[in-house]
PDB file of C-alpha atoms in Angstrom:
ATOM      1  CA  MET A  29       0.000   0.000   0.000  1.00 52.00           C
ATOM      2  CA  SER A  30       1.233   3.461  -0.889  1.00 56.00           C
ATOM      3  CA  ALA A  31       1.537   6.105   1.801  1.00 57.00           C
ATOM      4  CA  ASP A  32      -0.669   8.235  -0.469  1.00 68.00           C
ATOM      5  CA  ASP A  33      -3.565   5.771  -0.448  1.00 88.00           C
ATOM      6  CA  PRO A  34      -6.437   7.468   1.346  1.00 94.00           C
ATOM      7  CA  ILE A  35      -8.031   6.475   4.603  1.00 96.00           C
ATOM      8  CA  ILE A  36     -11.515   5.073   4.073  1.00 97.00           C
ATOM      9  CA  THR A  37     -14.447   5.893   6.333  1.00 97.00           C
ATOM     10  CA  ILE A  38     -17.763   4.059   6.217  1.00 97.00           C
ATOM     11  CA  ALA A  39     -20.732   5.921   7.658  1.00 96.00           C
ATOM     12  CA  GLY A  40     -24.479   5.537   7.733  1.00 95.00           C
ATOM     13  CA  ALA A  41     -27.386   4.833  10.018  1.00 95.00           C
ATOM     14  CA  THR A  42     -27.615   1.762  12.206  1.00 94.00           C
ATOM     15  CA  ALA A  43     -28.484  -1.535  10.445  1.00 93.00           C
ATOM     16  CA  THR A  44     -27.429  -0.372   6.956  1.00 94.00           C
ATOM     17  CA  GLY A  45     -24.664  -2.971   6.505  1.00 94.00           C
ATOM     18  CA  LYS A  46     -21.526  -0.994   7.409  1.00 96.00           C
ATOM     19  CA  THR A  47     -19.814  -3.939   9.113  1.00 95.00           C
ATOM     20  CA  ASP A  48     -20.011  -6.280   6.117  1.00 95.00           C
ATOM     21  CA  LEU A  49     -18.757  -3.612   3.731  1.00 95.00           C
ATOM     22  CA  ALA A  50     -15.836  -2.785   6.045  1.00 96.00           C
ATOM     23  CA  LEU A  51     -14.799  -6.441   6.249  1.00 97.00           C
ATOM     24  CA  ASN A  52     -14.935  -6.864   2.467  1.00 96.00           C
ATOM     25  CA  LEU A  53     -12.928  -3.709   1.844  1.00 96.00           C
ATOM     26  CA  ALA A  54     -10.348  -4.689   4.445  1.00 97.00           C
ATOM     27  CA  GLU A  55      -9.897  -8.096   2.830  1.00 96.00           C
ATOM     28  CA  HIS A  56      -9.440  -6.690  -0.655  1.00 95.00           C
ATOM     29  CA  LEU A  57      -7.315  -3.692   0.305  1.00 95.00           C
ATOM     30  CA  GLY A  58      -5.159  -5.178   3.026  1.00 96.00           C
ATOM     31  CA  GLY A  59      -6.861  -3.022   5.621  1.00 97.00           C
ATOM     32  CA  GLU A  60      -7.364  -2.888   9.359  1.00 98.00           C
ATOM     33  CA  ILE A  61     -10.569  -1.631  10.943  1.00 98.00           C
ATOM     34  CA  ILE A  62     -10.900   1.197  13.456  1.00 98.00           C
ATOM     35  CA  ASN A  63     -14.207   1.320  15.314  1.00 98.00           C
ATOM     36  CA  THR A  64     -16.014   4.674  15.469  1.00 97.00           C
ATOM     37  CA  ASP A  65     -19.167   3.419  17.222  1.00 97.00           C
ATOM     38  CA  SER A  66     -19.014   4.942  20.699  1.00 95.00           C
ATOM     39  CA  MET A  67     -21.137   2.176  22.271  1.00 97.00           C
ATOM     40  CA  GLN A  68     -18.778  -0.529  20.999  1.00 97.00           C
ATOM     41  CA  PHE A  69     -16.050   1.025  23.151  1.00 97.00           C
ATOM     42  CA  TYR A  70     -17.640  -0.705  26.153  1.00 98.00           C
ATOM     43  CA  ARG A  71     -16.541  -4.119  27.346  1.00 98.00           C
ATOM     44  CA  GLY A  72     -19.488  -6.465  27.723  1.00 98.00           C
ATOM     45  CA  MET A  73     -21.877  -4.375  25.614  1.00 98.00           C
ATOM     46  CA  ASP A  74     -21.855  -6.881  22.792  1.00 98.00           C
ATOM     47  CA  ILE A  75     -25.325  -8.055  21.797  1.00 98.00           C
ATOM     48  CA  GLY A  76     -27.059  -4.689  21.977  1.00 97.00           C
ATOM     49  CA  THR A  77     -24.342  -2.896  19.996  1.00 97.00           C
ATOM     50  CA  ALA A  78     -24.146  -5.583  17.274  1.00 96.00           C
ATOM     51  CA  LYS A  79     -20.463  -5.965  18.105  1.00 97.00           C
ATOM     52  CA  LEU A  80     -18.825  -8.445  15.758  1.00 96.00           C
ATOM     53  CA  PRO A  81     -17.413 -11.474  17.634  1.00 96.00           C
ATOM     54  CA  VAL A  82     -13.684 -12.044  17.201  1.00 96.00           C
ATOM     55  CA  SER A  83     -14.460 -15.342  15.467  1.00 97.00           C
ATOM     56  CA  SER A  84     -16.380 -13.458  12.748  1.00 97.00           C
ATOM     57  CA  ARG A  85     -13.723 -10.823  12.019  1.00 97.00           C
ATOM     58  CA  ARG A  86     -12.020 -12.946   9.323  1.00 97.00           C
ATOM     59  CA  GLY A  87      -8.652 -12.471  10.983  1.00 97.00           C
ATOM     60  CA  ILE A  88      -8.774  -8.731  10.278  1.00 98.00           C
ATOM     61  CA  PRO A  89      -7.382  -6.605  13.139  1.00 98.00           C
ATOM     62  CA  HIS A  90      -9.998  -4.389  14.799  1.00 98.00           C
ATOM     63  CA  HIS A  91      -9.023  -1.390  16.917  1.00 98.00           C
ATOM     64  CA  LEU A  92     -10.756   0.698  19.614  1.00 98.00           C
ATOM     65  CA  ILE A  93     -13.282  -1.937  20.579  1.00 98.00           C
ATOM     66  CA  ASP A  94     -13.686  -2.925  24.257  1.00 98.00           C
ATOM     67  CA  ILE A  95     -11.559  -0.056  25.543  1.00 97.00           C
ATOM     68  CA  LEU A  96     -13.842   1.237  28.321  1.00 98.00           C
ATOM     69  CA  ASP A  97     -15.545  -0.081  31.438  1.00 98.00           C
ATOM     70  CA  VAL A  98     -19.290   0.627  31.609  1.00 98.00           C
ATOM     71  CA  ARG A  99     -18.698   3.040  34.492  1.00 97.00           C
ATOM     72  CA  GLU A 100     -16.471   5.247  32.318  1.00 96.00           C
ATOM     73  CA  ASP A 101     -17.632   8.066  30.046  1.00 91.00           C
ATOM     74  CA  ALA A 102     -16.779   8.044  26.354  1.00 91.00           C
ATOM     75  CA  ASN A 103     -14.597  11.045  25.545  1.00 88.00           C
ATOM     76  CA  VAL A 104     -14.181  12.253  21.976  1.00 89.00           C
ATOM     77  CA  GLN A 105     -10.951  14.100  22.714  1.00 88.00           C
ATOM     78  CA  ASN A 106      -9.333  10.938  24.080  1.00 93.00           C
ATOM     79  CA  PHE A 107     -10.737   8.945  21.185  1.00 96.00           C
ATOM     80  CA  GLN A 108      -9.249  11.385  18.672  1.00 95.00           C
ATOM     81  CA  LEU A 109      -5.775  10.829  20.103  1.00 95.00           C
ATOM     82  CA  ARG A 110      -6.120   7.048  20.150  1.00 97.00           C
ATOM     83  CA  ALA A 111      -7.664   6.870  16.680  1.00 97.00           C
ATOM     84  CA  ARG A 112      -4.887   8.923  15.129  1.00 97.00           C
ATOM     85  CA  GLU A 113      -2.295   6.764  16.853  1.00 98.00           C
ATOM     86  CA  ALA A 114      -4.022   3.691  15.403  1.00 98.00           C
ATOM     87  CA  ILE A 115      -4.099   5.239  11.915  1.00 97.00           C
ATOM     88  CA  ALA A 116      -0.365   5.984  12.070  1.00 97.00           C
ATOM     89  CA  ALA A 117       0.443   2.475  13.325  1.00 97.00           C
ATOM     90  CA  ILE A 118      -1.658   0.835  10.603  1.00 97.00           C
ATOM     91  CA  ARG A 119       0.048   2.931   7.940  1.00 96.00           C
ATOM     92  CA  ALA A 120       3.462   2.031   9.383  1.00 96.00           C
ATOM     93  CA  ARG A 121       2.570  -1.630   8.817  1.00 96.00           C
ATOM     94  CA  GLY A 122       1.830  -0.839   5.178  1.00 96.00           C
ATOM     95  CA  ARG A 123      -1.886  -1.429   5.580  1.00 97.00           C
ATOM     96  CA  ARG A 124      -5.004   0.656   4.940  1.00 97.00           C
ATOM     97  CA  PRO A 125      -6.950   2.281   7.813  1.00 98.00           C
ATOM     98  CA  ILE A 126     -10.703   1.727   7.441  1.00 98.00           C
ATOM     99  CA  LEU A 127     -12.900   3.543   9.934  1.00 98.00           C
ATOM    100  CA  VAL A 128     -16.431   2.284  10.431  1.00 97.00           C
ATOM    101  CA  GLY A 129     -19.259   3.231  12.768  1.00 95.00           C
ATOM    102  CA  GLY A 130     -22.373   5.302  13.218  1.00 92.00           C
ATOM    103  CA  SER A 131     -21.083   7.867  15.741  1.00 91.00           C
ATOM    104  CA  GLY A 132     -20.576  10.785  13.386  1.00 89.00           C
ATOM    105  CA  LEU A 133     -18.630  13.069  15.705  1.00 89.00           C
ATOM    106  CA  TYR A 134     -16.128  10.334  16.537  1.00 93.00           C
ATOM    107  CA  ALA A 135     -15.535   9.501  12.877  1.00 92.00           C
ATOM    108  CA  ARG A 136     -14.992  13.176  12.084  1.00 92.00           C
ATOM    109  CA  ALA A 137     -12.698  13.629  15.069  1.00 93.00           C
ATOM    110  CA  ALA A 138     -10.394  10.912  13.757  1.00 95.00           C
ATOM    111  CA  THR A 139      -9.999  12.303  10.248  1.00 95.00           C
ATOM    112  CA  ASP A 140     -10.834  16.021  10.280  1.00 93.00           C
ATOM    113  CA  ARG A 141      -9.240  19.148  11.668  1.00 88.00           C
ATOM    114  CA  MET A 142     -11.067  19.426  14.970  1.00 84.00           C
ATOM    115  CA  GLU A 143     -10.118  20.863  18.338  1.00 80.00           C
ATOM    116  CA  PHE A 144     -11.989  20.032  21.514  1.00 79.00           C
ATOM    117  CA  PRO A 145     -12.203  22.460  24.434  1.00 79.00           C
ATOM    118  CA  GLY A 146     -11.642  20.870  27.812  1.00 79.00           C
ATOM    119  CA  THR A 147     -14.316  20.131  30.380  1.00 84.00           C
ATOM    120  CA  ASP A 148     -15.039  21.242  33.920  1.00 89.00           C
ATOM    121  CA  PRO A 149     -16.735  18.590  36.084  1.00 90.00           C
ATOM    122  CA  GLN A 150     -18.484  21.129  38.302  1.00 94.00           C
ATOM    123  CA  ILE A 151     -19.813  23.208  35.425  1.00 94.00           C
ATOM    124  CA  ARG A 152     -20.899  20.085  33.558  1.00 92.00           C
ATOM    125  CA  ALA A 153     -22.671  18.636  36.597  1.00 93.00           C
ATOM    126  CA  ARG A 154     -24.582  21.887  37.129  1.00 96.00           C
ATOM    127  CA  ILE A 155     -25.622  22.154  33.483  1.00 95.00           C
ATOM    128  CA  GLU A 156     -26.613  18.465  33.408  1.00 94.00           C
ATOM    129  CA  SER A 157     -28.943  19.019  36.354  1.00 95.00           C
ATOM    130  CA  GLU A 158     -30.408  22.113  34.681  1.00 96.00           C
ATOM    131  CA  VAL A 159     -31.005  20.259  31.416  1.00 95.00           C
ATOM    132  CA  GLU A 160     -32.510  17.301  33.236  1.00 93.00           C
ATOM    133  CA  ALA A 161     -34.913  19.630  35.028  1.00 95.00           C
ATOM    134  CA  ASP A 162     -35.877  21.691  31.952  1.00 95.00           C
ATOM    135  CA  ARG A 163     -34.452  20.363  28.694  1.00 94.00           C
ATOM    136  CA  TRP A 164     -36.634  22.580  26.492  1.00 95.00           C
ATOM    137  CA  GLY A 165     -35.844  25.671  28.523  1.00 95.00           C
ATOM    138  CA  ARG A 166     -32.107  25.014  28.300  1.00 96.00           C
ATOM    139  CA  HIS A 167     -32.437  24.493  24.552  1.00 96.00           C
ATOM    140  CA  ARG A 168     -34.149  27.890  24.269  1.00 96.00           C
ATOM    141  CA  HIS A 169     -31.281  29.365  26.295  1.00 95.00           C
ATOM    142  CA  LEU A 170     -28.814  27.787  23.854  1.00 95.00           C
ATOM    143  CA  GLN A 171     -30.814  29.315  21.007  1.00 94.00           C
ATOM    144  CA  ASP A 172     -30.392  32.753  22.591  1.00 95.00           C
ATOM    145  CA  LEU A 173     -26.632  32.244  23.062  1.00 94.00           C
ATOM    146  CA  ASP A 174     -25.825  30.422  19.827  1.00 92.00           C
ATOM    147  CA  PRO A 175     -28.638  30.144  17.268  1.00 92.00           C
ATOM    148  CA  ALA A 176     -26.432  28.265  14.790  1.00 90.00           C
ATOM    149  CA  ALA A 177     -25.678  25.519  17.313  1.00 89.00           C
ATOM    150  CA  ALA A 178     -29.283  25.312  18.497  1.00 92.00           C
ATOM    151  CA  ALA A 179     -30.440  24.824  14.914  1.00 90.00           C
ATOM    152  CA  LYS A 180     -28.269  21.712  14.652  1.00 84.00           C
ATOM    153  CA  ILE A 181     -29.082  20.253  18.082  1.00 90.00           C
ATOM    154  CA  THR A 182     -32.582  18.956  18.736  1.00 89.00           C
ATOM    155  CA  PRO A 183     -34.265  19.625  22.108  1.00 92.00           C
ATOM    156  CA  ASN A 184     -34.223  15.843  22.693  1.00 89.00           C
ATOM    157  CA  ASP A 185     -30.432  15.634  22.429  1.00 89.00           C
ATOM    158  CA  SER A 186     -29.641  16.341  26.069  1.00 91.00           C
ATOM    159  CA  ARG A 187     -25.978  15.391  25.845  1.00 87.00           C
ATOM    160  CA  ARG A 188     -25.202  17.826  23.050  1.00 88.00           C
ATOM    161  CA  ILE A 189     -27.194  20.592  24.731  1.00 94.00           C
ATOM    162  CA  VAL A 190     -25.086  20.092  27.860  1.00 95.00           C
ATOM    163  CA  ARG A 191     -21.843  20.088  25.906  1.00 90.00           C
ATOM    164  CA  ALA A 192     -22.751  23.175  23.889  1.00 92.00           C
ATOM    165  CA  LEU A 193     -23.643  25.174  27.000  1.00 94.00           C
ATOM    166  CA  GLU A 194     -20.511  23.939  28.776  1.00 94.00           C
ATOM    167  CA  VAL A 195     -18.227  24.992  25.910  1.00 90.00           C
ATOM    168  CA  ILE A 196     -19.872  28.410  25.680  1.00 92.00           C
ATOM    169  CA  GLU A 197     -19.376  28.958  29.408  1.00 92.00           C
ATOM    170  CA  LEU A 198     -15.780  27.704  29.371  1.00 90.00           C
ATOM    171  CA  THR A 199     -14.568  29.529  26.270  1.00 88.00           C
ATOM    172  CA  GLY A 200     -16.845  32.554  26.006  1.00 89.00           C
ATOM    173  CA  ARG A 201     -17.268  31.661  22.334  1.00 87.00           C
ATOM    174  CA  PRO A 202     -20.210  30.129  20.464  1.00 87.00           C
ATOM    175  CA  PHE A 203     -20.255  26.345  20.393  1.00 84.00           C
ATOM    176  CA  SER A 204     -20.809  26.543  16.631  1.00 77.00           C
ATOM    177  CA  ALA A 205     -17.371  28.148  16.309  1.00 67.00           C
ATOM    178  CA  GLN A 206     -15.864  24.867  17.539  1.00 67.00           C
ATOM    179  CA  LEU A 207     -17.657  22.761  14.934  1.00 65.00           C
ATOM    180  CA  PRO A 208     -15.563  21.264  12.112  1.00 62.00           C
ATOM    181  CA  ASP A 209     -15.579  22.595   8.576  1.00 73.00           C
ATOM    182  CA  TYR A 210     -14.956  19.342   6.674  1.00 83.00           C
ATOM    183  CA  GLN A 211     -11.189  19.691   6.299  1.00 86.00           C
ATOM    184  CA  ALA A 212      -9.408  16.345   6.549  1.00 89.00           C
ATOM    185  CA  ILE A 213      -5.933  15.991   8.056  1.00 89.00           C
ATOM    186  CA  GLU A 214      -4.903  13.678   5.195  1.00 91.00           C
ATOM    187  CA  PRO A 215      -6.503  12.195   2.047  1.00 93.00           C
ATOM    188  CA  THR A 216      -9.707  10.401   2.996  1.00 94.00           C
ATOM    189  CA  LEU A 217     -12.467   8.697   1.014  1.00 95.00           C
ATOM    190  CA  HIS A 218     -15.832   8.898   2.737  1.00 96.00           C
ATOM    191  CA  LEU A 219     -18.433   6.230   1.957  1.00 96.00           C
ATOM    192  CA  GLY A 220     -22.002   6.309   3.197  1.00 96.00           C
ATOM    193  CA  LEU A 221     -24.532   3.477   3.144  1.00 95.00           C
ATOM    194  CA  ARG A 222     -28.196   4.303   2.771  1.00 94.00           C
ATOM    195  CA  VAL A 223     -31.218   2.012   2.898  1.00 94.00           C
ATOM    196  CA  GLU A 224     -34.787   2.902   1.928  1.00 93.00           C
ATOM    197  CA  ARG A 225     -36.649   3.991   5.059  1.00 93.00           C
ATOM    198  CA  GLN A 226     -39.300   1.276   5.196  1.00 94.00           C
ATOM    199  CA  SER A 227     -36.688  -1.407   4.630  1.00 95.00           C
ATOM    200  CA  LEU A 228     -34.508   0.111   7.338  1.00 95.00           C
ATOM    201  CA  HIS A 229     -37.416   0.167   9.791  1.00 96.00           C
ATOM    202  CA  GLU A 230     -38.013  -3.524   9.127  1.00 96.00           C
ATOM    203  CA  LYS A 231     -34.317  -4.311   9.618  1.00 96.00           C
ATOM    204  CA  ILE A 232     -34.303  -2.431  12.923  1.00 97.00           C
ATOM    205  CA  ALA A 233     -37.366  -4.302  14.226  1.00 98.00           C
ATOM    206  CA  GLU A 234     -35.873  -7.649  13.204  1.00 97.00           C
ATOM    207  CA  ARG A 235     -32.545  -6.788  14.787  1.00 97.00           C
ATOM    208  CA  VAL A 236     -34.107  -5.809  18.119  1.00 98.00           C
ATOM    209  CA  ALA A 237     -36.151  -9.028  18.253  1.00 98.00           C
ATOM    210  CA  THR A 238     -33.076 -11.109  17.419  1.00 98.00           C
ATOM    211  CA  MET A 239     -30.985  -9.380  20.066  1.00 98.00           C
ATOM    212  CA  TRP A 240     -33.582 -10.192  22.729  1.00 98.00           C
ATOM    213  CA  GLU A 241     -33.669 -13.820  21.565  1.00 98.00           C
ATOM    214  CA  HIS A 242     -29.875 -14.022  21.750  1.00 97.00           C
ATOM    215  CA  GLY A 243     -29.669 -12.980  25.388  1.00 98.00           C
ATOM    216  CA  TRP A 244     -29.671  -9.196  25.500  1.00 98.00           C
ATOM    217  CA  VAL A 245     -31.555  -9.165  28.814  1.00 98.00           C
ATOM    218  CA  ASP A 246     -28.999 -11.494  30.407  1.00 98.00           C
ATOM    219  CA  GLU A 247     -26.220  -9.285  29.062  1.00 98.00           C
ATOM    220  CA  VAL A 248     -27.751  -6.272  30.808  1.00 98.00           C
ATOM    221  CA  ARG A 249     -28.143  -8.227  34.052  1.00 98.00           C
ATOM    222  CA  ALA A 250     -24.433  -9.066  33.976  1.00 98.00           C
ATOM    223  CA  LEU A 251     -23.506  -5.467  33.211  1.00 98.00           C
ATOM    224  CA  LEU A 252     -25.607  -4.179  36.104  1.00 98.00           C
ATOM    225  CA  ASP A 253     -23.440  -6.323  38.384  1.00 97.00           C
ATOM    226  CA  ARG A 254     -20.434  -4.534  36.873  1.00 97.00           C
ATOM    227  CA  GLY A 255     -21.829  -1.048  37.502  1.00 97.00           C
ATOM    228  CA  LEU A 256     -23.803  -0.265  34.358  1.00 97.00           C
ATOM    229  CA  ALA A 257     -26.298   1.911  36.230  1.00 96.00           C
ATOM    230  CA  GLU A 258     -23.424   4.101  37.469  1.00 95.00           C
ATOM    231  CA  GLY A 259     -22.194   4.932  33.969  1.00 94.00           C
ATOM    232  CA  LYS A 260     -23.617   8.150  32.543  1.00 88.00           C
ATOM    233  CA  THR A 261     -22.949   7.130  28.948  1.00 93.00           C
ATOM    234  CA  ALA A 262     -23.322   3.361  28.787  1.00 96.00           C
ATOM    235  CA  SER A 263     -26.438   3.202  30.955  1.00 96.00           C
ATOM    236  CA  ARG A 264     -28.320   5.513  28.592  1.00 94.00           C
ATOM    237  CA  ALA A 265     -27.564   3.521  25.447  1.00 97.00           C
ATOM    238  CA  ILE A 266     -30.642   2.668  23.403  1.00 97.00           C
ATOM    239  CA  GLY A 267     -32.017  -0.704  24.442  1.00 98.00           C
ATOM    240  CA  TYR A 268     -29.836  -0.932  27.526  1.00 98.00           C
ATOM    241  CA  ALA A 269     -31.889   1.822  29.168  1.00 97.00           C
ATOM    242  CA  GLN A 270     -35.157   0.107  28.195  1.00 98.00           C
ATOM    243  CA  ILE A 271     -34.014  -3.300  29.456  1.00 98.00           C
ATOM    244  CA  GLN A 272     -32.988  -1.765  32.770  1.00 98.00           C
ATOM    245  CA  ARG A 273     -36.526  -0.422  33.108  1.00 98.00           C
ATOM    246  CA  HIS A 274     -37.880  -3.845  32.135  1.00 98.00           C
ATOM    247  CA  LEU A 275     -35.801  -5.532  34.826  1.00 98.00           C
ATOM    248  CA  ALA A 276     -37.003  -2.931  37.340  1.00 97.00           C
ATOM    249  CA  GLY A 277     -40.617  -3.838  36.517  1.00 97.00           C
ATOM    250  CA  GLU A 278     -41.385  -0.510  34.830  1.00 98.00           C
ATOM    251  CA  LEU A 279     -41.856  -1.938  31.316  1.00 97.00           C
ATOM    252  CA  ASP A 280     -43.094  -5.318  30.168  1.00 98.00           C
ATOM    253  CA  ARG A 281     -41.189  -7.200  27.461  1.00 97.00           C
ATOM    254  CA  ASP A 282     -43.323  -5.973  24.547  1.00 98.00           C
ATOM    255  CA  ARG A 283     -43.226  -2.338  25.643  1.00 98.00           C
ATOM    256  CA  ALA A 284     -39.458  -2.451  26.224  1.00 98.00           C
ATOM    257  CA  GLN A 285     -38.886  -3.888  22.752  1.00 98.00           C
ATOM    258  CA  GLU A 286     -41.242  -1.442  21.075  1.00 98.00           C
ATOM    259  CA  ASP A 287     -39.669   1.523  22.865  1.00 98.00           C
ATOM    260  CA  THR A 288     -36.227   0.300  21.767  1.00 98.00           C
ATOM    261  CA  ILE A 289     -37.389   0.040  18.160  1.00 98.00           C
ATOM    262  CA  ILE A 290     -38.870   3.553  18.239  1.00 98.00           C
ATOM    263  CA  ARG A 291     -35.746   5.062  19.816  1.00 97.00           C
ATOM    264  CA  THR A 292     -33.513   3.251  17.315  1.00 97.00           C
ATOM    265  CA  ARG A 293     -35.543   4.590  14.389  1.00 97.00           C
ATOM    266  CA  GLN A 294     -35.270   8.100  15.808  1.00 96.00           C
ATOM    267  CA  PHE A 295     -31.533   7.645  16.261  1.00 95.00           C
ATOM    268  CA  ALA A 296     -31.186   6.402  12.677  1.00 95.00           C
ATOM    269  CA  ARG A 297     -32.884   9.590  11.442  1.00 94.00           C
ATOM    270  CA  ARG A 298     -30.466  11.717  13.480  1.00 91.00           C
ATOM    271  CA  GLN A 299     -27.522   9.753  12.099  1.00 93.00           C
ATOM    272  CA  ASP A 300     -28.775  10.235   8.545  1.00 93.00           C
ATOM    273  CA  THR A 301     -29.202  13.975   9.105  1.00 91.00           C
ATOM    274  CA  TRP A 302     -25.686  14.289  10.543  1.00 89.00           C
ATOM    275  CA  PHE A 303     -23.980  12.380   7.749  1.00 93.00           C
ATOM    276  CA  ARG A 304     -25.929  14.032   4.931  1.00 92.00           C
ATOM    277  CA  ARG A 305     -24.523  17.405   5.946  1.00 89.00           C
ATOM    278  CA  ASP A 306     -21.082  16.171   4.862  1.00 93.00           C
ATOM    279  CA  PRO A 307     -20.713  16.974   1.140  1.00 94.00           C
ATOM    280  CA  ARG A 308     -17.713  14.661   0.783  1.00 94.00           C
ATOM    281  CA  ILE A 309     -19.600  11.419   1.381  1.00 96.00           C
ATOM    282  CA  VAL A 310     -20.143   9.160  -1.621  1.00 96.00           C
ATOM    283  CA  TRP A 311     -23.506   7.520  -0.994  1.00 95.00           C
ATOM    284  CA  ILE A 312     -24.085   3.865  -1.821  1.00 94.00           C
ATOM    285  CA  ASP A 313     -27.466   2.172  -2.024  1.00 90.00           C
ATOM    286  CA  GLY A 314     -27.321  -0.639   0.514  1.00 84.00           C
ATOM    287  CA  THR A 315     -30.882  -1.857  -0.029  1.00 77.00           C
ATOM    288  CA  ALA A 316     -29.876  -4.474  -2.589  1.00 63.00           C
ATOM    289  CA  GLY A 317     -26.991  -5.600  -0.404  1.00 55.00           C
ATOM    290  CA  ASP A 318     -24.446  -5.496  -3.270  1.00 56.00           C
ATOM    291  CA  HIS A 319     -22.122  -3.256  -1.289  1.00 54.00           C
ATOM    292  CA  ASP A 320     -18.887  -4.467  -2.873  1.00 57.00           C
ATOM    293  CA  ALA A 321     -19.818  -3.686  -6.483  1.00 55.00           C
ATOM    294  CA  ASN A 322     -21.504  -0.411  -5.523  1.00 56.00           C
ATOM    295  CA  ALA A 323     -18.498   0.717  -3.508  1.00 58.00           C
ATOM    296  CA  SER A 324     -16.124  -0.145  -6.303  1.00 58.00           C
ATOM    297  CA  ARG A 325     -18.160   1.843  -8.829  1.00 55.00           C
ATOM    298  CA  ALA A 326     -18.540   4.799  -6.478  1.00 54.00           C
ATOM    299  CA  LEU A 327     -14.808   5.077  -5.858  1.00 56.00           C
ATOM    300  CA  LYS A 328     -13.517   4.329  -9.355  1.00 54.00           C
ATOM    301  CA  ALA A 329     -13.121   8.023 -10.126  1.00 49.00           C
ATOM    302  CA  ASP A 330     -10.905   8.531  -7.068  1.00 52.00           C
ATOM    303  CA  THR A 331      -8.815   5.377  -6.886  1.00 48.00           C
ATOM    304  CA  ASP A 332      -8.025   2.190  -8.743  1.00 50.00           C
ATOM    305  CA  ALA A 333     -10.763  -0.428  -8.749  1.00 41.00           C
ATOM    306  CA  ILE A 334     -11.115  -1.732  -5.212  1.00 45.00           C
ATOM    307  CA  PHE A 335     -11.850  -5.281  -6.198  1.00 43.00           C
ATOM    308  CA  PRO A 336      -9.697  -7.342  -8.573  1.00 47.00           C
ATOM    309  CA  GLU A 337     -11.099  -8.349 -11.920  1.00 44.00           C
ATOM    310  CA  SER A 338     -12.650 -11.813 -11.832  1.00 36.00           C
TER     311      SER A 338
END
């Protein structure tokens, strides 16, 4: 592999087939995979995050999976450092870095020019309590302080509201001024997988049902013994939060599954909105499942054919 060969990122909503495409590209290009799904950072959160078992990784090295305990908070600044170290190490081995995951900010942090202001635990704790008490009111306050940021953050996205208000208080500058402007640190090819909405909704419902059948509830029970409820990030993950309520007797099985499906669909829409703002992404239709041929055609103008002639 040439040092000039671009990094590849694979983005898209949950359940669009990113994992399979990443594996196929890695096999054909001599690549290694870097995870950019923030929930797959957590050890033991396997079923509910659709984490690929080691036995199914085709011998391809995967990086930045199982790097956090469920009590720890995911931190994009720390991830940026570790992801760039992984990219450099993969390149030093003469292999291709392939980043895959649905956490848009983390993927951008790895490849784009982005700086992250620090954090203040006391300020963050205060703002978190304010947002928890009046999320809509705090969003209106953000709109007064930084209309551009408020336009990109929905009132339901408590975490980003908290972070935006924290950054404004810490820096005295608008949060929108910290947002990236799509400038990569080195050549990068951005692929995006899209699936027709109705088909995606069906895939999500099937996936949730399968995860429950494969022991998701038992996984959550085990994680609660390891402190899941104490983690501010992991405990709120879609599905994990609903199963905790199910185990506490607040939701029956059907309601917990349905709520998980609804929240996952909403999350998929947010992911799609985030990624579609990026003009660099080459979108591939994943509905037919022929990711390899579609990816090869999409990238032919930018690089040699990805897959060898048969």
